[in-house]
Coordinates of C-alpha atoms in Angstrom, one line a residue:
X1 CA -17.3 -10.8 -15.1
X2 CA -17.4 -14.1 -13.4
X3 CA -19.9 -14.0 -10.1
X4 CA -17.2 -16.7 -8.2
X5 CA -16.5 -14.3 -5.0
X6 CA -12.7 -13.4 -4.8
X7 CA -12.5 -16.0 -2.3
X8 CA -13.5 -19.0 -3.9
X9 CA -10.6 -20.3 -5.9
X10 CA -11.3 -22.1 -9.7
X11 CA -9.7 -25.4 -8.7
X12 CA -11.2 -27.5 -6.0
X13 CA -8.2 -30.1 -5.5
X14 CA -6.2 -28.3 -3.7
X15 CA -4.8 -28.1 0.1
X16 CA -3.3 -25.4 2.0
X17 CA 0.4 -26.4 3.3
X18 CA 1.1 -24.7 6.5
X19 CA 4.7 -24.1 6.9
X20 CA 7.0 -24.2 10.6
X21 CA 8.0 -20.6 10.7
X22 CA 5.1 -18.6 11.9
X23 CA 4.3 -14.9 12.0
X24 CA 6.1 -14.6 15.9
X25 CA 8.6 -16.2 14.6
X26 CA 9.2 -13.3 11.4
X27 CA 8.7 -10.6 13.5
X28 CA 11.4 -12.3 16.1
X29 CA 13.8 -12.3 13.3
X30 CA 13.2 -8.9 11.9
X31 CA 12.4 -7.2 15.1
X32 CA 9.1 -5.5 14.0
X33 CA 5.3 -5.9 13.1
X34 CA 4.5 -6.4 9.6
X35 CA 2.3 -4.7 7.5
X36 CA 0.9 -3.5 4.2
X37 CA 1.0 0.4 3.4
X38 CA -1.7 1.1 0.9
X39 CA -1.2 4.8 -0.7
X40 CA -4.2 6.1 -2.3
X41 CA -4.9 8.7 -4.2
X42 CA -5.0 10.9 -7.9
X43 CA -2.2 10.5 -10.6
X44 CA 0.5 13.1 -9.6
X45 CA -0.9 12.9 -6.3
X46 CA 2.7 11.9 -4.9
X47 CA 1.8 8.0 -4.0
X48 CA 5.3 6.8 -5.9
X49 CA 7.3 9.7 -4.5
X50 CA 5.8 9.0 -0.7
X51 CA 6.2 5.3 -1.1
X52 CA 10.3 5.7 -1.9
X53 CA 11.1 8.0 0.3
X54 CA 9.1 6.2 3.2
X55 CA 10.8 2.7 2.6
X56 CA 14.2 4.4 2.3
X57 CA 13.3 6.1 5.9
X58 CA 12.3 2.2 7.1
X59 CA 15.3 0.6 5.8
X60 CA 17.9 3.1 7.4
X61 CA 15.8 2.4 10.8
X62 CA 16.4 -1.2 10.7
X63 CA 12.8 -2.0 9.2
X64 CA 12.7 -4.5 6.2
X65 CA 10.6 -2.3 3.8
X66 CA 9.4 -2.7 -0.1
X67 CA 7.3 -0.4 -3.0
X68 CA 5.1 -2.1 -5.5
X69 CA 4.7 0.8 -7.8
X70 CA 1.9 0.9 -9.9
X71 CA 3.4 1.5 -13.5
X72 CA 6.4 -0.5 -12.8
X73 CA 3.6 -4.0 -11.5
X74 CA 2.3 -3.9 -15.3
X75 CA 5.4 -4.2 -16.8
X76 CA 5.5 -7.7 -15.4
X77 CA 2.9 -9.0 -13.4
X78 CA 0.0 -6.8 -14.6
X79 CA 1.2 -6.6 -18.2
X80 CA -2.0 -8.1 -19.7
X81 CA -4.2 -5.3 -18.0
X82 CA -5.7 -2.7 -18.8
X83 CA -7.6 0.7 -17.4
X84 CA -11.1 -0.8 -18.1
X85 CA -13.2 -0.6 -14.5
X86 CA -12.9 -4.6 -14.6
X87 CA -9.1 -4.5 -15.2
X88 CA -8.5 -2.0 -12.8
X89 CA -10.6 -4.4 -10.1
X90 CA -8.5 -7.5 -11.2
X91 CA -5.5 -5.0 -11.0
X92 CA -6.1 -3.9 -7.3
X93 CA -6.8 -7.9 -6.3
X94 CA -3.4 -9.3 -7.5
X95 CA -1.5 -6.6 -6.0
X96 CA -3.6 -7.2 -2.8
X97 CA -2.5 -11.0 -3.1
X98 CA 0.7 -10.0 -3.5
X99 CA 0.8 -7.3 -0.3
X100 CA -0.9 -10.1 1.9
X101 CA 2.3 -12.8 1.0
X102 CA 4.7 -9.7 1.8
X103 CA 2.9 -9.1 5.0
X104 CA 2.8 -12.8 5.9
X105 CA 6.5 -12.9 5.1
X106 CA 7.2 -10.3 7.8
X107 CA 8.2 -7.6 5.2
X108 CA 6.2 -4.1 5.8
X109 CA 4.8 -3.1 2.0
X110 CA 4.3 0.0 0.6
X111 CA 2.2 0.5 -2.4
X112 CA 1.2 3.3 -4.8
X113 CA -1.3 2.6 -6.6
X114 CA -4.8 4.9 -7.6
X115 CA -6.8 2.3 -6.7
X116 CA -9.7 4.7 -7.2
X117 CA -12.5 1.7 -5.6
X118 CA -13.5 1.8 -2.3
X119 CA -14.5 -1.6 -2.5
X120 CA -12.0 -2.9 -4.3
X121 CA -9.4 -1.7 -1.7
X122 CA -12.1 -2.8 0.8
X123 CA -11.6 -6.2 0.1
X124 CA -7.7 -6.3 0.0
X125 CA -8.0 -4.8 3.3
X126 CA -10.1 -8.1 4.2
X127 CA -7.6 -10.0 3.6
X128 CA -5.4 -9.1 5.9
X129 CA -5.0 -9.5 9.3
X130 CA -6.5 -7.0 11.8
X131 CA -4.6 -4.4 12.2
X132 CA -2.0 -5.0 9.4
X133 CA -3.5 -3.0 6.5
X134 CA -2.9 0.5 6.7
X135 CA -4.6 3.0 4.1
X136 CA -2.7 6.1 3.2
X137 CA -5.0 8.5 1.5
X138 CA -2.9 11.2 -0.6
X139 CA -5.2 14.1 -0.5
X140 CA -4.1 16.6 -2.8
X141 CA -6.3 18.6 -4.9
X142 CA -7.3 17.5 -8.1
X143 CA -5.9 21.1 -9.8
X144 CA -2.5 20.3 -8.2
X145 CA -1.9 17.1 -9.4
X146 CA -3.2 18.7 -13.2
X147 CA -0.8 21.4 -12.3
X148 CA 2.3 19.1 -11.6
X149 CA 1.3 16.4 -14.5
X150 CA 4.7 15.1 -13.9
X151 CA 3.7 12.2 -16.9
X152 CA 2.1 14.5 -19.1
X153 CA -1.4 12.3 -18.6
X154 CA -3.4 15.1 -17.6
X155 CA -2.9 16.5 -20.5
X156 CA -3.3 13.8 -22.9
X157 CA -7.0 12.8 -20.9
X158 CA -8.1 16.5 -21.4
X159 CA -7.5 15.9 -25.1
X160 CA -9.3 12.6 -24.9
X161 CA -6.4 10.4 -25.6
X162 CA -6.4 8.9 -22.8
X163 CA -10.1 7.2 -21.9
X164 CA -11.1 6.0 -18.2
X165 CA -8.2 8.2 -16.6
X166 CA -9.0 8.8 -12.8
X167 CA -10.6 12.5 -11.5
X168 CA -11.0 13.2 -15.6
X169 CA -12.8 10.6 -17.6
X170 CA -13.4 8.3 -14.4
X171 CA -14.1 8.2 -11.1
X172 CA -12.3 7.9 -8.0
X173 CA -13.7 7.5 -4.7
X174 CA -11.8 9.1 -1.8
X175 CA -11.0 6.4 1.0
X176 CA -14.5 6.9 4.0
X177 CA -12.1 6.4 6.7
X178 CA -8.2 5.8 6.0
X179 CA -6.0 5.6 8.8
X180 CA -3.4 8.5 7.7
X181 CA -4.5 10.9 5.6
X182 CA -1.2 12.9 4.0
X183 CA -0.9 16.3 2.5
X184 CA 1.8 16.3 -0.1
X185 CA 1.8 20.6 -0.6
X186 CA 3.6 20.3 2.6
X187 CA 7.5 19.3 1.7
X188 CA 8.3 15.7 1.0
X189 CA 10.3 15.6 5.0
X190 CA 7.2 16.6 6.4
X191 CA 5.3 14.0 5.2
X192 CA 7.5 11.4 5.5
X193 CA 8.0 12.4 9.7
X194 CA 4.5 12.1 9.7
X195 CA 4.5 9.0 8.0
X196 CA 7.1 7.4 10.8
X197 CA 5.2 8.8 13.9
X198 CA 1.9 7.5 12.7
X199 CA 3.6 4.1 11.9
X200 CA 5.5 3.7 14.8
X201 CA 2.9 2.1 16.7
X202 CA 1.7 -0.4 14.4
X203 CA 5.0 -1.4 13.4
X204 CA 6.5 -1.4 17.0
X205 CA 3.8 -2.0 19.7
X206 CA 3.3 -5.6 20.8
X207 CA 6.9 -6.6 19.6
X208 CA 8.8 -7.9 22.4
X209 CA 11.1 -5.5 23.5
X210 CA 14.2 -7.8 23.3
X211 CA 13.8 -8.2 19.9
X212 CA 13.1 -4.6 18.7
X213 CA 15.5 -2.6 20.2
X214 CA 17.4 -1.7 16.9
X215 CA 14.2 -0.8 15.2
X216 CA 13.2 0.7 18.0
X217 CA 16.3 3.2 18.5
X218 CA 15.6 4.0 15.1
X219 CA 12.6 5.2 15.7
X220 CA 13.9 7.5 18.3
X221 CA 11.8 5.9 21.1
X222 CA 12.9 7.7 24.4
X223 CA 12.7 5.1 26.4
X224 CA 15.2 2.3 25.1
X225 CA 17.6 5.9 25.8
X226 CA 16.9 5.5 29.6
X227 CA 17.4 2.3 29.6

């Protein structure tokens, strides 16, 4: 691999534009924070099924929400990648590029990916703003995701068919310190109320309040009922 830092872009001639709509001005219009949702965790783990349900739960509470999926970015995006450690890094810093554009826009991201580096999730956390990158760590047991398999990859790594899978044949580092840590053996409502009360405050706090109040009522926030 090349030993250019992932901040040092190939070409040299280039300028960045600065557009006239800034990041007040997004969160004006949509009436909440932005930010990237980063779920962590094993294969069956329940990232894809969290990351769904969660942005369905946003978007009926007024909050402009969006899954990148892991499977479905290498169908387009990722498509010339593969599971080598090097791919996987390369992997994890497009998507991170792409998470940091969708938090810029004002859009709050969810993504499901392994990502089984620390410091390749490290560095898209970097990236970001303070604040706005918020690491969901999907911590179920490595015999329950074997157990629930719902791909059939457990299965196929066990019978070596499948080399560098995560927990089996490769690593993968649990996050040190993520900011929500999720248990999906509790049912999938649980979760995702836990989910919403942990993300309430990043997503409404410091938001004007005359500019949130339908995000905010969806939230259930008992004061805009007194008011």
């Amino acid at each position: 691999m090349s030993e250019r830092t992932l901040s040092e872009p190939v070409s040299r001639n280039i300028v960045r534009s600065e557009g006239r709509v800034s990041g007040a001005d997004r969160q004006a219009h949509f009436g909440h924070r932005s930010v990237t949702v980063w779920f962590t965790g094993l294969s069956g783990s329940g990232k894809s099924t969290l990351a769904f349900a969660l942005e369905e739960a946003l978007l009926e509470r007024g909050v402009a929400a969006y899954v990148l999926d892991g499977d479905n970015v290498r169908f387009g995006l990722n498509r010339d990648l593969g599971f080598s450690p090097e791919d996987r890094t390369e992997n994890i810093r497009r998507i991170g590029e792409v998470c940091r554009l969708f938090q810029d826009a004002g859009i709050v991201v969810l993504t499901a990916f392994i990502s089984p580096y620390i410091a390749d999730r490290d560095q898209v956390r970097v990236i970001h703003p303070e604040g706005t990158f918020i690491e969901v760590y999907v911590d179920t047991p490595l015999d329950v995701c074997e157990a629930r398999d719902p791909k059939g990859l457990y299965a196929k790594a066990r019978a070596g068919e499948i080399p560098d899978f995560s927990g089996i044949s490769a690593p993968y580092e649990p996050p040190q310190s993520p900011e929500i840590i999720i248990d999906t053996t509790q049912p999938l409502d649980d979760c995702i109320a836990q989910l919403l009360a942990a993300l309430r405050r990043a997503l409404l706090d410091a938001v004007p309040k005359n500019v949130w109040a339908d995000a905010r009522a969806g939230f259930g926030d008992p004061e805009l009922a007194s008011e």
